[in-house]
PDB file of C-alpha atoms in Angstrom:
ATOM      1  CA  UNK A  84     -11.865   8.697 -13.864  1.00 68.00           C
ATOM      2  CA  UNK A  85     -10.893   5.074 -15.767  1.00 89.00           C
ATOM      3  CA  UNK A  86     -11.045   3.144 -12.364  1.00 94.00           C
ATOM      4  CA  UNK A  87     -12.959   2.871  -9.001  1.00 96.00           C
ATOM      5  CA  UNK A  88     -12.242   0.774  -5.928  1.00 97.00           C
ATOM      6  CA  UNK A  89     -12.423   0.943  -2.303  1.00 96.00           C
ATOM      7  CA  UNK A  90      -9.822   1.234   0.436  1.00 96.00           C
ATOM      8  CA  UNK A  91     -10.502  -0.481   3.861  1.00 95.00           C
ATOM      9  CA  UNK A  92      -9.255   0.450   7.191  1.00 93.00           C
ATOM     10  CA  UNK A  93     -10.852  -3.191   8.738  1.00 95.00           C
ATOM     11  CA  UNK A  94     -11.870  -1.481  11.673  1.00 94.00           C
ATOM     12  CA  UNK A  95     -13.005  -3.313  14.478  1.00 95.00           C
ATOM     13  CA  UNK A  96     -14.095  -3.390  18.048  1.00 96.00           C
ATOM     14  CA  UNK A  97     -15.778  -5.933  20.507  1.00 95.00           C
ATOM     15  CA  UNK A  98     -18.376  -3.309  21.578  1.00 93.00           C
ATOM     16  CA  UNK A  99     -22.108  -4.924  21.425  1.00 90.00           C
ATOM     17  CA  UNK A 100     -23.187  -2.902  18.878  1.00 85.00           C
ATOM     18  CA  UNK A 101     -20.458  -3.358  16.536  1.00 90.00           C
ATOM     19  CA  UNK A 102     -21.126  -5.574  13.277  1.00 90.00           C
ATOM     20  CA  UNK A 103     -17.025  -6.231  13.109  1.00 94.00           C
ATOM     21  CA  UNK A 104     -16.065  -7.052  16.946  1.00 96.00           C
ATOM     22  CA  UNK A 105     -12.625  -8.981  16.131  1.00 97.00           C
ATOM     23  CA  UNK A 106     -10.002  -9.195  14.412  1.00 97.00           C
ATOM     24  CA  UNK A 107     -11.249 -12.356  12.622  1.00 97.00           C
ATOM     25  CA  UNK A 108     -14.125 -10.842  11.064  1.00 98.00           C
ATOM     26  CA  UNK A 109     -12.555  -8.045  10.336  1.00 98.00           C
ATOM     27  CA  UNK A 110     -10.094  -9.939   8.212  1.00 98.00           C
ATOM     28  CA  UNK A 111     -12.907 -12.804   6.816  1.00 98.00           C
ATOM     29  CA  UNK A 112     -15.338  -9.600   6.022  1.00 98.00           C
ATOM     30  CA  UNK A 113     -12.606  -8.154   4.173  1.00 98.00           C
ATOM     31  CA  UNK A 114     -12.445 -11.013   1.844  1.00 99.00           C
ATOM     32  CA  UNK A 115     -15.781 -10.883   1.563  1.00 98.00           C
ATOM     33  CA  UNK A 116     -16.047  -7.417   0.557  1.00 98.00           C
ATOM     34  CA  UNK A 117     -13.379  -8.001  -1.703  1.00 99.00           C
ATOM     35  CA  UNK A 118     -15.242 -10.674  -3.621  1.00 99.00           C
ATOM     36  CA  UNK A 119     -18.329  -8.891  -3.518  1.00 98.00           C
ATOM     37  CA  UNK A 120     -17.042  -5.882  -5.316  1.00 98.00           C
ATOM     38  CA  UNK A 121     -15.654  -7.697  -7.851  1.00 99.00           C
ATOM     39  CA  UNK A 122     -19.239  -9.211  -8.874  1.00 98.00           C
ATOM     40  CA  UNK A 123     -20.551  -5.588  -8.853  1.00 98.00           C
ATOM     41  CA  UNK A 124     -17.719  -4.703 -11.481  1.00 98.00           C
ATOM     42  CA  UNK A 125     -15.309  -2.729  -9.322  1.00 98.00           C
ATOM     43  CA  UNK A 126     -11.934  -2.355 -10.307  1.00 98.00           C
ATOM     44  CA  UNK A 127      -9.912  -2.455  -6.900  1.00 98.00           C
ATOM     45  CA  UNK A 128      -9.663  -3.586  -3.408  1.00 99.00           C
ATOM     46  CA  UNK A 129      -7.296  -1.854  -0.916  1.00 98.00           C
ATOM     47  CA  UNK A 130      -6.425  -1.932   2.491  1.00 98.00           C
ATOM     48  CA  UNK A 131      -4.882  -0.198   5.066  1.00 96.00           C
ATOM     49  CA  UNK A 132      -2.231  -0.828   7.288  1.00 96.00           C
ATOM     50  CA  UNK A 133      -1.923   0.194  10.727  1.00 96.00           C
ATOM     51  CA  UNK A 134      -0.052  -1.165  13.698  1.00 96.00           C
ATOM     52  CA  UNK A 135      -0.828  -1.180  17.019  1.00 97.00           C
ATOM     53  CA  UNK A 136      -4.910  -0.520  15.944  1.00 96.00           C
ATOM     54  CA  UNK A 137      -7.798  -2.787  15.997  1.00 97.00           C
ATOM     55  CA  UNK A 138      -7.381  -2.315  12.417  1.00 96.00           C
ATOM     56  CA  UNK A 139      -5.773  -4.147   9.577  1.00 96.00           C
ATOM     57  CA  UNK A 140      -1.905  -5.073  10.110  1.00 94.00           C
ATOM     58  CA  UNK A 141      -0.253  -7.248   8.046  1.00 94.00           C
ATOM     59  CA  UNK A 142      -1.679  -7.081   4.843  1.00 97.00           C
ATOM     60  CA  UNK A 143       0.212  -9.903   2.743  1.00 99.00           C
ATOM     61  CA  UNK A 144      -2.234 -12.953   4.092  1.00 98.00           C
ATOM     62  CA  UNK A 145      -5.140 -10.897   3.438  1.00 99.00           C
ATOM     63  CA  UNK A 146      -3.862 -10.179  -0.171  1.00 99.00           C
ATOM     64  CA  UNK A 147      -3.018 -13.537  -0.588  1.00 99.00           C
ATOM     65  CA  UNK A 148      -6.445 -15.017   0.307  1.00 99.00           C
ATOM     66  CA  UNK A 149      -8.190 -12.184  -1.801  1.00 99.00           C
ATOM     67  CA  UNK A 150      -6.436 -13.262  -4.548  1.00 99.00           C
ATOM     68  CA  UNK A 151      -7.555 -16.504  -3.765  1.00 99.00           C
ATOM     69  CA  UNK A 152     -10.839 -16.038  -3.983  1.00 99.00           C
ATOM     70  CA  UNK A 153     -10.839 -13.329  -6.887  1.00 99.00           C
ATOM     71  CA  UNK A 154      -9.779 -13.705 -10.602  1.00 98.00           C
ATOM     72  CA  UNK A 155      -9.437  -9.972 -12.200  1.00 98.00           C
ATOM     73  CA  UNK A 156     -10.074  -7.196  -9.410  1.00 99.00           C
ATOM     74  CA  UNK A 157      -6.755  -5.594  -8.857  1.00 99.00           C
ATOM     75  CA  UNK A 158      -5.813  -6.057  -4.866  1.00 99.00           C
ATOM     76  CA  UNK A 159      -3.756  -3.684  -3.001  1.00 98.00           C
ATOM     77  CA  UNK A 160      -2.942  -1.395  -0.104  1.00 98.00           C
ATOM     78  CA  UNK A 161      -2.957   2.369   0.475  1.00 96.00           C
ATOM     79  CA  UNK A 162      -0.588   2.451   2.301  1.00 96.00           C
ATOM     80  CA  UNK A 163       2.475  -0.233   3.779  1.00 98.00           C
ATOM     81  CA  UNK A 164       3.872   2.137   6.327  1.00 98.00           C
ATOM     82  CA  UNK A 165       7.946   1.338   5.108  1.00 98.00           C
ATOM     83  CA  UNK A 166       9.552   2.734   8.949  1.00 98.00           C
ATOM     84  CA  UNK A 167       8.222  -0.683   9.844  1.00 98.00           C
ATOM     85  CA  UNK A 168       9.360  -2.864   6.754  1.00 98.00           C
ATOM     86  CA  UNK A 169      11.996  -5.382   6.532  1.00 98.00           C
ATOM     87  CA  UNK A 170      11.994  -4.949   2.800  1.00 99.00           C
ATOM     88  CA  UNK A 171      13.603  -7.671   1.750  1.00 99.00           C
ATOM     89  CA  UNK A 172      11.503  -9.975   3.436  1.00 98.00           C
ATOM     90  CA  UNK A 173       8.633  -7.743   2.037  1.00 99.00           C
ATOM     91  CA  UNK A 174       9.832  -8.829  -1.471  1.00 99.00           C
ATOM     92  CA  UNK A 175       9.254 -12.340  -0.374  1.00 99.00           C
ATOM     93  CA  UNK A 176       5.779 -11.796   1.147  1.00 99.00           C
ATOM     94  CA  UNK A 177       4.940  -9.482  -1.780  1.00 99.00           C
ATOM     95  CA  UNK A 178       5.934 -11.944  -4.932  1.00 99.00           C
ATOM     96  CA  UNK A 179       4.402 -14.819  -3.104  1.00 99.00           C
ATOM     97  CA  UNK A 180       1.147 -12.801  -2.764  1.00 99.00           C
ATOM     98  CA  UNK A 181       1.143 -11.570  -6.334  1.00 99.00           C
ATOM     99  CA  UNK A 182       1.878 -14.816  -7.689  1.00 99.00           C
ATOM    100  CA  UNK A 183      -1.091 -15.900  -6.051  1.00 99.00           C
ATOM    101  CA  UNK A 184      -3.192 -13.843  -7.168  1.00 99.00           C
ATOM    102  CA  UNK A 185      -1.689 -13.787 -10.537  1.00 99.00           C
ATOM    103  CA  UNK A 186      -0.413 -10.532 -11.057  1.00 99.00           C
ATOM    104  CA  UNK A 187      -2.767  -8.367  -9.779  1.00 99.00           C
ATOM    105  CA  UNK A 188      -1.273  -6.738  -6.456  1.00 99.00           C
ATOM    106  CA  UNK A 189      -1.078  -2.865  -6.819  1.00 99.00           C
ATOM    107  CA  UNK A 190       1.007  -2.211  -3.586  1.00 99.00           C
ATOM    108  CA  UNK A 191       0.923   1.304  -2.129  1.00 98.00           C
ATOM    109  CA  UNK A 192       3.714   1.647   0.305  1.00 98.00           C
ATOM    110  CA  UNK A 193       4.707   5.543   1.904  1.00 98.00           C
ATOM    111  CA  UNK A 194       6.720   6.573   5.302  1.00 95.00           C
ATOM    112  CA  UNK A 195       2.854   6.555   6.832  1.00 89.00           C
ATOM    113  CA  UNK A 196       0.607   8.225   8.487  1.00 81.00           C
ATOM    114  CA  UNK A 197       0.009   9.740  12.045  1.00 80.00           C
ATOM    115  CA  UNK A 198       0.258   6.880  14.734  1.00 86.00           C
ATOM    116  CA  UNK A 199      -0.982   4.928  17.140  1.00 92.00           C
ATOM    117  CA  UNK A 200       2.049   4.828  19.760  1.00 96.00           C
ATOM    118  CA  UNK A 201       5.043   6.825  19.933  1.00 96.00           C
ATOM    119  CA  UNK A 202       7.820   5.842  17.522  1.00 96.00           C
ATOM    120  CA  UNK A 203       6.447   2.956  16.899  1.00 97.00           C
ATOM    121  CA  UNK A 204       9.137   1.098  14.362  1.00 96.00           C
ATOM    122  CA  UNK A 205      11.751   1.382  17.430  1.00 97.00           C
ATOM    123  CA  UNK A 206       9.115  -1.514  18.555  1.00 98.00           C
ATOM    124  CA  UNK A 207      10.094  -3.466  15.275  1.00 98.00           C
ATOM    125  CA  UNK A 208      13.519  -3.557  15.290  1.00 98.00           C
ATOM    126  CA  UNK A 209      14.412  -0.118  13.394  1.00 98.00           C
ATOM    127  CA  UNK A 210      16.068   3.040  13.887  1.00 98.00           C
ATOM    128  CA  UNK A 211      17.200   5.795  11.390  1.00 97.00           C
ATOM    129  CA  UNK A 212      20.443   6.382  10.755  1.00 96.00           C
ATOM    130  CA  UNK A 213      22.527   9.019  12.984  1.00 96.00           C
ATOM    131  CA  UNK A 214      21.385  12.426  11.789  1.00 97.00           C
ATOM    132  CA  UNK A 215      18.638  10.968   9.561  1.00 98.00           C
ATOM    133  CA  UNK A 216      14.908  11.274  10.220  1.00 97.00           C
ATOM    134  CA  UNK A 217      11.842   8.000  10.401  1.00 96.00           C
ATOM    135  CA  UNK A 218      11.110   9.674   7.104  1.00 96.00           C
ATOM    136  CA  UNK A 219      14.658   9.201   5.803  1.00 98.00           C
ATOM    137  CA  UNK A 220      14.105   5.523   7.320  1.00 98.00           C
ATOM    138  CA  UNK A 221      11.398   5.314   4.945  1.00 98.00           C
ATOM    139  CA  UNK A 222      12.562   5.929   1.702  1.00 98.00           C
ATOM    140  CA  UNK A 223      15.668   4.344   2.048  1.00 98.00           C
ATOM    141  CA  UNK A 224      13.435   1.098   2.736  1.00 99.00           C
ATOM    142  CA  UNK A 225      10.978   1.760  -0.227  1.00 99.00           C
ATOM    143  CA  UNK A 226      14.160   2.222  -2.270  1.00 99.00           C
ATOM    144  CA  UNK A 227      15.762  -1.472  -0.945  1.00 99.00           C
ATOM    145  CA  UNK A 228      12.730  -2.596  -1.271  1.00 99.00           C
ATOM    146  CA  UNK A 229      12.478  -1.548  -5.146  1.00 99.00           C
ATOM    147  CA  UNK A 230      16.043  -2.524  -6.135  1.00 99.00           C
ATOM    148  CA  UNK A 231      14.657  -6.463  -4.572  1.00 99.00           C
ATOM    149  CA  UNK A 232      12.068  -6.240  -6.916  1.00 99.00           C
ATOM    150  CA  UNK A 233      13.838  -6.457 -10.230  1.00 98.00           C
ATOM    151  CA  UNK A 234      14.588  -9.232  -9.894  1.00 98.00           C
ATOM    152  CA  UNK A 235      18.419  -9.360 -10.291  1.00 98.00           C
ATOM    153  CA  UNK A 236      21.303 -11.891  -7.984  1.00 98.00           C
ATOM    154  CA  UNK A 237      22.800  -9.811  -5.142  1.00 98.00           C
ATOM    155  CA  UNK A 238      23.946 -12.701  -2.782  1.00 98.00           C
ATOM    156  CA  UNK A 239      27.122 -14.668  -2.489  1.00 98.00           C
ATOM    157  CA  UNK A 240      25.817 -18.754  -3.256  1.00 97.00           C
ATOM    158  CA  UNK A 241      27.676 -21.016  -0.389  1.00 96.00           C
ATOM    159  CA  UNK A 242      29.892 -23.430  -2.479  1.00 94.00           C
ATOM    160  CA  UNK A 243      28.378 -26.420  -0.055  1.00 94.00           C
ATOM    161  CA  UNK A 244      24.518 -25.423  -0.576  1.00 94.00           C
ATOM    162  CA  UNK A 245      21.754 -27.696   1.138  1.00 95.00           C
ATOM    163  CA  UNK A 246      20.094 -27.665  -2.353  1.00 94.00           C
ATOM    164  CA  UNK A 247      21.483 -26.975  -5.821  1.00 94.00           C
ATOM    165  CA  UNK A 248      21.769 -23.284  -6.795  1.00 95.00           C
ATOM    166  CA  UNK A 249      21.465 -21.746 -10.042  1.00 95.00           C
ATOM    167  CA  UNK A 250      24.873 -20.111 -11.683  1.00 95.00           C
ATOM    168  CA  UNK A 251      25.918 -16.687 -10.240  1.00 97.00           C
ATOM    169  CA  UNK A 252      24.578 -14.685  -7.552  1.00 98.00           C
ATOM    170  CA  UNK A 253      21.044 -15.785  -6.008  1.00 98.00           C
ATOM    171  CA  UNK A 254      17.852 -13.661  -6.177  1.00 98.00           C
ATOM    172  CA  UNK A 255      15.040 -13.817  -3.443  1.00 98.00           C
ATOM    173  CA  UNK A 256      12.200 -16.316  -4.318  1.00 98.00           C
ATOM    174  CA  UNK A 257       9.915 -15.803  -5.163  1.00 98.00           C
ATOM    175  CA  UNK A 258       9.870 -12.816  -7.961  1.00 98.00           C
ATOM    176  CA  UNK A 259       7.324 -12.224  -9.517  1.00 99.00           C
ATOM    177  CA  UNK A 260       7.745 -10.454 -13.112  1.00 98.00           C
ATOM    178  CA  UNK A 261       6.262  -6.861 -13.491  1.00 98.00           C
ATOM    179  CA  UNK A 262       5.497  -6.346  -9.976  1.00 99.00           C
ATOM    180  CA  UNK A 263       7.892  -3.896  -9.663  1.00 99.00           C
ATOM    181  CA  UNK A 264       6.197  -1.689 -12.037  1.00 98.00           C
ATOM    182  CA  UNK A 265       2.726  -2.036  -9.681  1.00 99.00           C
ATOM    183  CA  UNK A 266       4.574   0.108  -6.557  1.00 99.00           C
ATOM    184  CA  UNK A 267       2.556   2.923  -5.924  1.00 99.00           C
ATOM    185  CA  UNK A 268       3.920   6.286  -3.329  1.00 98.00           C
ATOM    186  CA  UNK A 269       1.604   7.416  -0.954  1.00 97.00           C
ATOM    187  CA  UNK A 270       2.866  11.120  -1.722  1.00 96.00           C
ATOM    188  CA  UNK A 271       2.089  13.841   1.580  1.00 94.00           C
ATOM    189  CA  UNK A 272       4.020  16.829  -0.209  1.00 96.00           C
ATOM    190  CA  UNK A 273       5.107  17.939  -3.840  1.00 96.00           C
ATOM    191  CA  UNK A 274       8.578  16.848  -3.485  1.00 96.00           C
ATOM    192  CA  UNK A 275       7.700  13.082  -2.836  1.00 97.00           C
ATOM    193  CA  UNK A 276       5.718  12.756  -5.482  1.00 98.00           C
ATOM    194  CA  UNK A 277       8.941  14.124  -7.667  1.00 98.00           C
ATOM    195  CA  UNK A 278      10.899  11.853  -5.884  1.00 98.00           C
ATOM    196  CA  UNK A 279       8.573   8.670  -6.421  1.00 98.00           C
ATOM    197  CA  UNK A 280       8.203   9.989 -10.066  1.00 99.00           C
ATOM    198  CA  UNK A 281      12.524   9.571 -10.596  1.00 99.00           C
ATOM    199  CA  UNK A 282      12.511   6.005  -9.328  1.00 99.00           C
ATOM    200  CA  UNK A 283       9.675   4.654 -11.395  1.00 99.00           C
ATOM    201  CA  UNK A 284       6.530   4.349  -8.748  1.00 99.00           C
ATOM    202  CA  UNK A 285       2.987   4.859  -9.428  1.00 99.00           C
ATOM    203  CA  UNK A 286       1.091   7.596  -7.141  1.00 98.00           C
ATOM    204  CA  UNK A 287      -1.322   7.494  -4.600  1.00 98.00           C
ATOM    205  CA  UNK A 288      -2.454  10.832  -3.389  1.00 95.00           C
ATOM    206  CA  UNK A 289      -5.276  11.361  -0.572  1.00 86.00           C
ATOM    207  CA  UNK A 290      -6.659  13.841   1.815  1.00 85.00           C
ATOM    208  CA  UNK A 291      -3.557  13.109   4.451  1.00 84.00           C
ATOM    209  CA  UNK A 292      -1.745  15.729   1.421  1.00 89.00           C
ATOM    210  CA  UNK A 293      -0.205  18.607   3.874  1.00 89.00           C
ATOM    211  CA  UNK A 294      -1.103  21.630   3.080  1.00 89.00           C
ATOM    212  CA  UNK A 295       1.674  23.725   1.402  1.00 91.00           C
ATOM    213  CA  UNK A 296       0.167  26.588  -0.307  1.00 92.00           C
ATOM    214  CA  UNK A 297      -2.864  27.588   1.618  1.00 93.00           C
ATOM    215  CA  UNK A 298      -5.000  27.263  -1.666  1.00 94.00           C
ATOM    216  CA  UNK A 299      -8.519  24.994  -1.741  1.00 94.00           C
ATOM    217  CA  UNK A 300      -7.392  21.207  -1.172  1.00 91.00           C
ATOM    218  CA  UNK A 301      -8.301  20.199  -4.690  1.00 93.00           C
ATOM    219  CA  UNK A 302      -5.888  22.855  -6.115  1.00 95.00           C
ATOM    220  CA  UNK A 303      -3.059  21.570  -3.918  1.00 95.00           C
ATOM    221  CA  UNK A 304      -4.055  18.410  -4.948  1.00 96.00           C
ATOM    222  CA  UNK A 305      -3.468  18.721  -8.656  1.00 96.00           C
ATOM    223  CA  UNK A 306      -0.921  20.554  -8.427  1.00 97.00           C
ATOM    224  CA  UNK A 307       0.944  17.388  -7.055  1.00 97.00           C
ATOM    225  CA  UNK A 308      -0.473  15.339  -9.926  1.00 98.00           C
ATOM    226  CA  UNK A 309       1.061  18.000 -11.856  1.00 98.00           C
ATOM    227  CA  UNK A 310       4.731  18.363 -10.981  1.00 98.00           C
ATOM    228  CA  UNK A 311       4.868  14.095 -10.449  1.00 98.00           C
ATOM    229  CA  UNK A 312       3.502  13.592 -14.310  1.00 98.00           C
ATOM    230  CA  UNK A 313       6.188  16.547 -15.107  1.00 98.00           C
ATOM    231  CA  UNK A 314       8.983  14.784 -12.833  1.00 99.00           C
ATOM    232  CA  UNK A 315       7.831  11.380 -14.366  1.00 99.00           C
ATOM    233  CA  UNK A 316       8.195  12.758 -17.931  1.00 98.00           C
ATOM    234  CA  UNK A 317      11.416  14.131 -17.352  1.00 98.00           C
ATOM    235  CA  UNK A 318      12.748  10.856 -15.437  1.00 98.00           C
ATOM    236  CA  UNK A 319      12.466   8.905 -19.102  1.00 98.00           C
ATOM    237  CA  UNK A 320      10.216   6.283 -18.001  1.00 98.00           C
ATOM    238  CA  UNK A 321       8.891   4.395 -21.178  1.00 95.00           C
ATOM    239  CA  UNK A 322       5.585   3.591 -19.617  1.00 96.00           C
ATOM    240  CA  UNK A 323       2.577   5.589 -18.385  1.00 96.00           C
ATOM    241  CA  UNK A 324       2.465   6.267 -14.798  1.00 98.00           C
ATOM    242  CA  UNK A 325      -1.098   5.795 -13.039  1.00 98.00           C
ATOM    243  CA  UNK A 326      -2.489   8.082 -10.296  1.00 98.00           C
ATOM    244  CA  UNK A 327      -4.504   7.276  -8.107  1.00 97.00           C
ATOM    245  CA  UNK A 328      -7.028   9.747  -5.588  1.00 95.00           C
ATOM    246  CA  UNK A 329      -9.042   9.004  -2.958  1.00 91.00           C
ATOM    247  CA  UNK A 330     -12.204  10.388  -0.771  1.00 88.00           C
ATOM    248  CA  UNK A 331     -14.076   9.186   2.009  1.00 86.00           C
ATOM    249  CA  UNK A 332     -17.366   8.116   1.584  1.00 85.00           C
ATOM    250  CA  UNK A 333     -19.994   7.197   4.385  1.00 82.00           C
ATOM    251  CA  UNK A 334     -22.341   4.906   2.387  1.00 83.00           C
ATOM    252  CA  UNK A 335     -25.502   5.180   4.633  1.00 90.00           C
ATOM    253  CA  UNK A 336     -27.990   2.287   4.055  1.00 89.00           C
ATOM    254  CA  UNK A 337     -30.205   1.565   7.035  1.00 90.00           C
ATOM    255  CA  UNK A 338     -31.561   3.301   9.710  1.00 89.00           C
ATOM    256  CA  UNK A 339     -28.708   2.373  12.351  1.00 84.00           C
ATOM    257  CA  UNK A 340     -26.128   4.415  10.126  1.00 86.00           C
ATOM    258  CA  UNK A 341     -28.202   7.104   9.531  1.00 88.00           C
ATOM    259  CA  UNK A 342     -28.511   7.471  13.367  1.00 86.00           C
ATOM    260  CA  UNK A 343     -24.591   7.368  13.645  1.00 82.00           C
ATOM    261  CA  UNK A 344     -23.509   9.427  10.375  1.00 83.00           C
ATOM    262  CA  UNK A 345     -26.620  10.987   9.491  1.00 84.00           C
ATOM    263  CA  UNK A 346     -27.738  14.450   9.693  1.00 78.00           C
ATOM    264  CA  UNK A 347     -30.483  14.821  11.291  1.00 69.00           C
ATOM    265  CA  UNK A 348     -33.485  13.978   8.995  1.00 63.00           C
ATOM    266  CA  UNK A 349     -30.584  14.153   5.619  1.00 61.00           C
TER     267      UNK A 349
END
């Protein structure tokens, strides 16, 4: 292990015993946490995203003020659910945010996990494709969403512009330089962490992995690490491709959590 950081859900609810009863704190407490790691030498802060939840939502603010308030922890998310992305407005959002925080977003984005309401992106404005699934949806997203990133003109300048353009075809502003190479796939099954592997993304890979083999999690698990450092390898990348694993950890300090998570006199 060369790194350690935390991920965040934000959870919150207004019940009287809760220490996080809106969505305020949840977001201020965030920060918070975020600067507080970084003074005890952690390496990361992530988030989650979830719609429809008392949880965190729309993570770019939050990044941004992190960022803000930090100057080396590395600030990301695990993961941007990409059914619900508009992702070239995501580029936006995203470049602003890393510039802010001055080059240190990690972003984790992935077709998501189990949710809230019932096709929730319909909600949003999307749809897949006839005879393509959410999942489908996804990746095709993740994969605009990449292509944004490097930066290059795609879009027809009007010849009677409000404001002066620059020669050729026009870019979204802001980019930021090397963020594209700071993507990371939340990866579910063997064959999406191949896939993120060909197109250049870092990989995220949790406890949501399904289950393909029947053999101990931890097996599964690097086998997946496996086959994406094989597909990366074989892809021709000329950098080294990070991986990233994560485990949930009740830390149990007082009394009161011990009485919620504890068991019994452990």
């Amino acid at each position: 292990m060369k790194k350690i950081g935390f991920l965040s859900f934000g959870h919150w609810t207004p019940s009287s015993q809760s220490q996080v009863r809106s969505a305020s704190e949840a977001l201020l407490q965030s920060i918070d946490l975020a600067v507080a790691a970084e003074q005890l030498g952690a390496d990361g802060a992530y988030f989650r995203v979830h719609h429809f939840a008392r949880q965190l939502a729309s993570p770019f603010p939050l990044l941004a003020a992190v960022g803000a308030k930090t100057s080396h922890i590395e600030i990301g998310t695990a993961v941007i659910d990409m059914r619900y992305e508009n992702p070239l407005y995501m580029a936006e959002d995203a470049g602003a945010a890393d510039i802010i925080a001055g080059g240190r977003l990690q972003l984790g984005i992935s077709r998501g996990s189990p949710e809230q309401v019932i096709d929730g992106w319909r909600y949003f404005g999307y749809a897949p494709q006839e005879g393509k699934s959410d999942a489908d949806m996804a990746r095709h997203h993740a994969e605009v969403f990449l292509d944004t990133l490097r930066g290059e003109g795609f879009a027809q300048p009007n010849p009677r512009p409000m404001f002066p353009n620059p020669p050729g075809l026009l870019r979204l502003e802001p980019h930021s330089e090397g963020l594209r190479e700071r993507i990371w796939w939340g990866a579910a099954t063997n064959a999406t962490s191949e896939w993120a592997a060909k197109l250049g993304m870092n990989l995220q890979s949790s406890t949501l992995k399904f289950d393909e083999s029947g053999k101990p999690f931890h097996i599964q698990q690097a086998e997946q690490i496996r086959i994406y450092r094989e597909a990366w390898k074989a892809a021709g990348h000329e950098r080294e491709p990070r991986v990233s694993v994560s485990r949930s950890i009740f830390a149990l300090v007082d009394d009161r959590d011990r009485a919620y998570f504890g068991r019994g006199n452990e």
